[in-house]
Amino acid sequence: MTLLRVRGFDIHKGYLGLDRQVALIEALRPVLKAAPLFSPQLRGGKQMSVRMTSAGQFGWYADETGYRYADAHPSGRHWPAIPEEVLTIWRDLTGLDREPECCLLNYYGEGARMGLHQDKDEADFSYPVVSVSLGDDGLFRIGNQTRGGKTESVWLNSGDVVVMGGEARLTYHGVDRIRFKSSRLLPKGGRINLTLRVVT
Ligand code: SIN
Ligand code: MN
């Protein structure tokens, strides 16, 4: 395990061993069953290439009218609870008493990507966002606090955990591409990214 610091992001390389990665996937199975993946519609009618769902009190949601946290899955059912195995990572790395209210699960299939963006739909930016990578490698791009400028890229591998907090809480970031089938964690390939967020 090594800690890389890139533009204020703490990148814990190899934070989760294979046994914990497998346990996380097991714990996420019932979440995906209760709250199936969907592809949000962006403004202008474009579909995101990433499919997503959430666990926790709130789930992140996007449609033609904008981005927001919603208290129910598009099916109308409440989001399932955030698994203990996921909460442990948050507690250990942040040391905070406050728990995340949303665990956004992003699934990147072959060819999926996520454009540079800020995470800014939360009420209080003093809380970090903790991001867990599982499955295929993803090329993570880190920009600046405002749009544009030079960027730096880092490959995130299965088991890496990134803490985006402090000065870097509003830094632009995105995923340019994944190396499809580079990992055998997910039988059908792809990358799962979990982001833990305090919302209110
Ligand atoms: C995100 O910014 O929500 C996802 C980041 C990632 O997939 O690593
Ligand atoms: Mn983000």
Short mmCIF file of C-alpha atoms and ligand atoms in Angstrom, two decimals:
data_model
loop_
_atom_site.label_atom_id
_atom_site.label_comp_id
_atom_site.label_asym_id
_atom_site.label_seq_id
_atom_site.Cartn_x
_atom_site.Cartn_y
_atom_site.Cartn_z
CA MET A 1 0.00 0.00 0.00
CA THR A 2 1.37 3.43 -0.92
CA LEU A 3 -0.05 6.91 -0.58
CA LEU A 4 0.16 9.15 -3.63
CA ARG A 5 -0.78 12.80 -3.32
CA VAL A 6 -1.85 14.41 -6.59
CA ARG A 7 -3.19 17.99 -6.47
CA GLY A 8 -4.56 17.44 -2.98
CA PHE A 9 -6.19 14.09 -3.74
CA ASP A 10 -4.96 11.33 -1.42
CA ILE A 11 -4.66 8.21 -3.56
CA HIS A 12 -4.29 5.12 -1.40
CA LYS A 13 -2.89 2.63 -3.92
CA GLY A 14 -3.75 -0.97 -3.06
CA TYR A 15 -5.75 0.04 0.01
CA LEU A 16 -8.07 -2.97 -0.26
CA GLY A 17 -6.61 -6.44 -0.63
CA LEU A 18 -8.26 -8.97 -2.91
CA ASP A 19 -10.24 -10.52 -0.04
CA ARG A 20 -11.83 -7.17 0.84
CA GLN A 21 -12.52 -6.40 -2.83
CA VAL A 22 -14.33 -9.73 -3.17
CA ALA A 23 -16.28 -9.09 0.05
CA LEU A 24 -17.31 -5.66 -1.25
CA ILE A 25 -18.61 -7.11 -4.52
CA GLU A 26 -20.60 -9.67 -2.49
CA ALA A 27 -22.02 -6.88 -0.32
CA LEU A 28 -22.98 -4.86 -3.40
CA ARG A 29 -24.91 -7.69 -5.04
CA PRO A 30 -28.09 -7.16 -2.96
CA VAL A 31 -27.77 -3.40 -3.48
CA LEU A 32 -27.79 -3.88 -7.26
CA LYS A 33 -30.72 -6.25 -6.96
CA ALA A 34 -32.80 -3.81 -4.89
CA ALA A 35 -31.75 -0.76 -6.92
CA PRO A 36 -30.82 -1.80 -10.48
CA LEU A 37 -28.37 0.25 -12.54
CA PHE A 38 -29.83 2.93 -14.81
CA SER A 39 -28.27 5.41 -17.26
CA PRO A 40 -29.14 8.97 -16.39
CA GLN A 41 -30.19 11.39 -19.07
CA LEU A 42 -28.13 14.57 -19.27
CA ARG A 43 -29.27 18.05 -20.19
CA GLY A 44 -29.77 18.13 -23.94
CA GLY A 45 -31.05 14.56 -23.92
CA LYS A 46 -27.68 12.76 -24.08
CA GLN A 47 -27.39 9.52 -22.19
CA MET A 48 -24.44 9.00 -19.81
CA SER A 49 -22.19 6.10 -20.84
CA VAL A 50 -21.78 5.18 -17.17
CA ARG A 51 -24.64 3.29 -15.55
CA MET A 52 -25.35 4.05 -11.91
CA THR A 53 -27.34 3.46 -8.78
CA SER A 54 -26.99 4.43 -5.13
CA ALA A 55 -27.25 3.20 -1.57
CA GLY A 56 -28.03 5.31 1.47
CA GLN A 57 -30.57 7.94 2.39
CA PHE A 58 -30.01 9.78 -0.89
CA GLY A 59 -29.07 8.75 -4.39
CA TRP A 60 -27.54 10.93 -7.05
CA TYR A 61 -29.84 11.46 -9.97
CA ALA A 62 -29.75 13.28 -13.29
CA ASP A 63 -32.34 14.02 -15.92
CA GLU A 64 -33.11 16.67 -18.55
CA THR A 65 -33.87 19.21 -15.82
CA GLY A 66 -30.53 18.85 -14.00
CA TYR A 67 -28.61 17.03 -11.29
CA ARG A 68 -29.78 16.42 -7.76
CA TYR A 69 -30.00 13.98 -4.90
CA ALA A 70 -33.24 12.02 -4.76
CA ASP A 71 -34.63 9.99 -1.88
CA ALA A 72 -35.84 7.18 -4.13
CA HIS A 73 -34.61 5.08 -7.05
CA PRO A 74 -36.37 5.74 -10.40
CA SER A 75 -38.50 2.64 -9.59
CA GLY A 76 -39.99 4.64 -6.70
CA ARG A 77 -38.45 2.40 -4.02
CA HIS A 78 -36.12 3.73 -1.35
CA TRP A 79 -32.39 3.22 -1.89
CA PRO A 80 -30.96 0.21 -0.01
CA ALA A 81 -28.71 0.82 3.00
CA ILE A 82 -24.98 1.41 2.54
CA PRO A 83 -23.22 -1.90 3.31
CA GLU A 84 -21.12 -2.03 6.52
CA GLU A 85 -18.03 -3.06 4.50
CA VAL A 86 -18.28 0.26 2.65
CA LEU A 87 -18.90 2.35 5.77
CA THR A 88 -15.78 0.84 7.37
CA ILE A 89 -13.61 2.35 4.62
CA TRP A 90 -15.14 5.78 5.25
CA ARG A 91 -14.66 5.55 9.02
CA ASP A 92 -11.09 4.32 8.79
CA LEU A 93 -9.94 6.92 6.27
CA THR A 94 -11.82 10.03 7.41
CA GLY A 95 -12.02 9.43 11.18
CA LEU A 96 -15.26 11.43 11.10
CA ASP A 97 -18.25 10.85 13.39
CA ARG A 98 -20.58 11.79 10.59
CA GLU A 99 -21.51 9.01 8.18
CA PRO A 100 -21.98 9.34 4.43
CA GLU A 101 -25.60 9.71 3.32
CA CYS A 102 -24.99 8.55 -0.23
CA CYS A 103 -22.91 5.81 -1.76
CA LEU A 104 -23.06 6.39 -5.50
CA LEU A 105 -22.21 3.29 -7.50
CA ASN A 106 -20.93 3.97 -11.02
CA TYR A 107 -20.52 1.07 -13.43
CA TYR A 108 -18.21 1.55 -16.40
CA GLY A 109 -18.71 -1.03 -19.13
CA GLU A 110 -16.54 -1.21 -22.24
CA GLY A 111 -16.12 2.29 -23.70
CA ALA A 112 -17.73 4.13 -20.78
CA ARG A 113 -16.19 7.36 -19.53
CA MET A 114 -17.00 10.31 -17.33
CA GLY A 115 -16.24 13.88 -18.37
CA LEU A 116 -14.40 16.34 -16.13
CA HIS A 117 -16.73 17.67 -13.45
CA GLN A 118 -16.87 18.94 -9.88
CA ASP A 119 -18.87 17.18 -7.16
CA LYS A 120 -20.92 20.13 -5.99
CA ASP A 121 -24.48 18.99 -5.37
CA GLU A 122 -23.76 18.51 -1.65
CA ALA A 123 -24.58 21.11 1.01
CA ASP A 124 -21.26 21.17 2.88
CA PHE A 125 -17.93 20.94 1.07
CA SER A 126 -15.98 20.60 4.32
CA TYR A 127 -16.74 16.86 4.15
CA PRO A 128 -14.56 14.82 1.81
CA VAL A 129 -15.73 12.50 -0.95
CA VAL A 130 -14.20 9.02 -0.67
CA SER A 131 -13.92 7.01 -3.89
CA VAL A 132 -13.35 3.24 -4.12
CA SER A 133 -12.26 1.55 -7.35
CA LEU A 134 -13.14 -2.09 -8.09
CA GLY A 135 -12.59 -4.17 -11.21
CA ASP A 136 -10.98 -2.89 -14.40
CA ASP A 137 -8.33 -0.14 -14.41
CA GLY A 138 -9.60 3.38 -15.00
CA LEU A 139 -7.62 6.39 -16.22
CA PHE A 140 -8.51 9.11 -13.72
CA ARG A 141 -7.89 12.69 -14.76
CA ILE A 142 -7.39 15.47 -12.23
CA GLY A 143 -7.77 19.11 -13.23
CA ASN A 144 -8.06 22.34 -11.32
CA GLN A 145 -10.55 24.17 -9.11
CA THR A 146 -11.89 25.97 -12.15
CA ARG A 147 -12.59 24.61 -15.63
CA GLY A 148 -9.62 24.33 -17.99
CA GLY A 149 -5.87 24.38 -17.44
CA LYS A 150 -3.35 21.56 -17.32
CA THR A 151 -4.44 18.20 -15.98
CA GLU A 152 -2.69 15.12 -14.58
CA SER A 153 -3.78 11.51 -15.04
CA VAL A 154 -3.37 8.48 -12.80
CA TRP A 155 -4.44 4.89 -13.42
CA LEU A 156 -6.76 3.70 -10.66
CA ASN A 157 -6.65 -0.05 -10.09
CA SER A 158 -8.96 -2.37 -8.22
CA GLY A 159 -8.63 -1.76 -4.49
CA ASP A 160 -7.41 1.84 -4.77
CA VAL A 161 -9.21 4.40 -2.60
CA VAL A 162 -9.09 8.16 -3.24
CA VAL A 163 -9.96 10.80 -0.66
CA MET A 164 -11.00 14.07 -2.28
CA GLY A 165 -11.12 16.63 0.49
CA GLY A 166 -9.87 19.90 1.88
CA GLU A 167 -8.64 22.34 -0.73
CA ALA A 168 -9.18 19.70 -3.41
CA ARG A 169 -12.84 19.05 -2.59
CA LEU A 170 -13.98 21.06 -5.60
CA THR A 171 -11.23 20.00 -7.99
CA TYR A 172 -12.38 18.89 -11.44
CA HIS A 173 -11.97 15.17 -12.10
CA GLY A 174 -13.15 12.53 -14.54
CA VAL A 175 -12.43 9.14 -16.08
CA ASP A 176 -11.15 9.12 -19.66
CA ARG A 177 -11.30 5.41 -20.28
CA ILE A 178 -11.08 2.00 -18.73
CA ARG A 179 -8.94 -0.98 -19.69
CA PHE A 180 -11.80 -3.36 -20.29
CA LYS A 181 -11.20 -6.85 -18.85
CA SER A 182 -7.90 -5.85 -17.22
CA SER A 183 -9.22 -7.27 -13.93
CA ARG A 184 -10.95 -10.53 -13.15
CA LEU A 185 -12.85 -9.23 -10.14
CA LEU A 186 -16.09 -8.80 -12.10
CA PRO A 187 -16.86 -11.90 -14.18
CA LYS A 188 -18.34 -9.83 -17.02
CA GLY A 189 -15.61 -7.18 -16.85
CA GLY A 190 -16.02 -3.48 -16.24
CA ARG A 191 -15.24 -1.08 -13.44
CA ILE A 192 -17.25 -0.18 -10.37
CA ASN A 193 -16.53 3.08 -8.60
CA LEU A 194 -18.16 3.88 -5.28
CA THR A 195 -18.23 7.46 -4.04
CA LEU A 196 -19.24 8.17 -0.47
CA ARG A 197 -20.74 11.56 0.19
CA VAL A 198 -22.24 13.57 3.03
CA VAL A 199 -25.17 15.23 1.27
CA THR A 200 -27.03 17.52 3.71
C1 SIN B 1 -17.04 10.24 -9.95
O1 SIN B 1 -16.40 11.27 -10.06
O2 SIN B 1 -18.20 10.22 -9.53
C2 SIN B 1 -16.42 8.93 -10.32
C3 SIN B 1 -14.96 8.91 -10.28
C4 SIN B 1 -14.43 7.57 -10.68
O3 SIN B 1 -15.13 6.81 -11.36
O4 SIN B 1 -13.28 7.24 -10.34
MN MN B 2 -17.15 13.09 -9.18
#
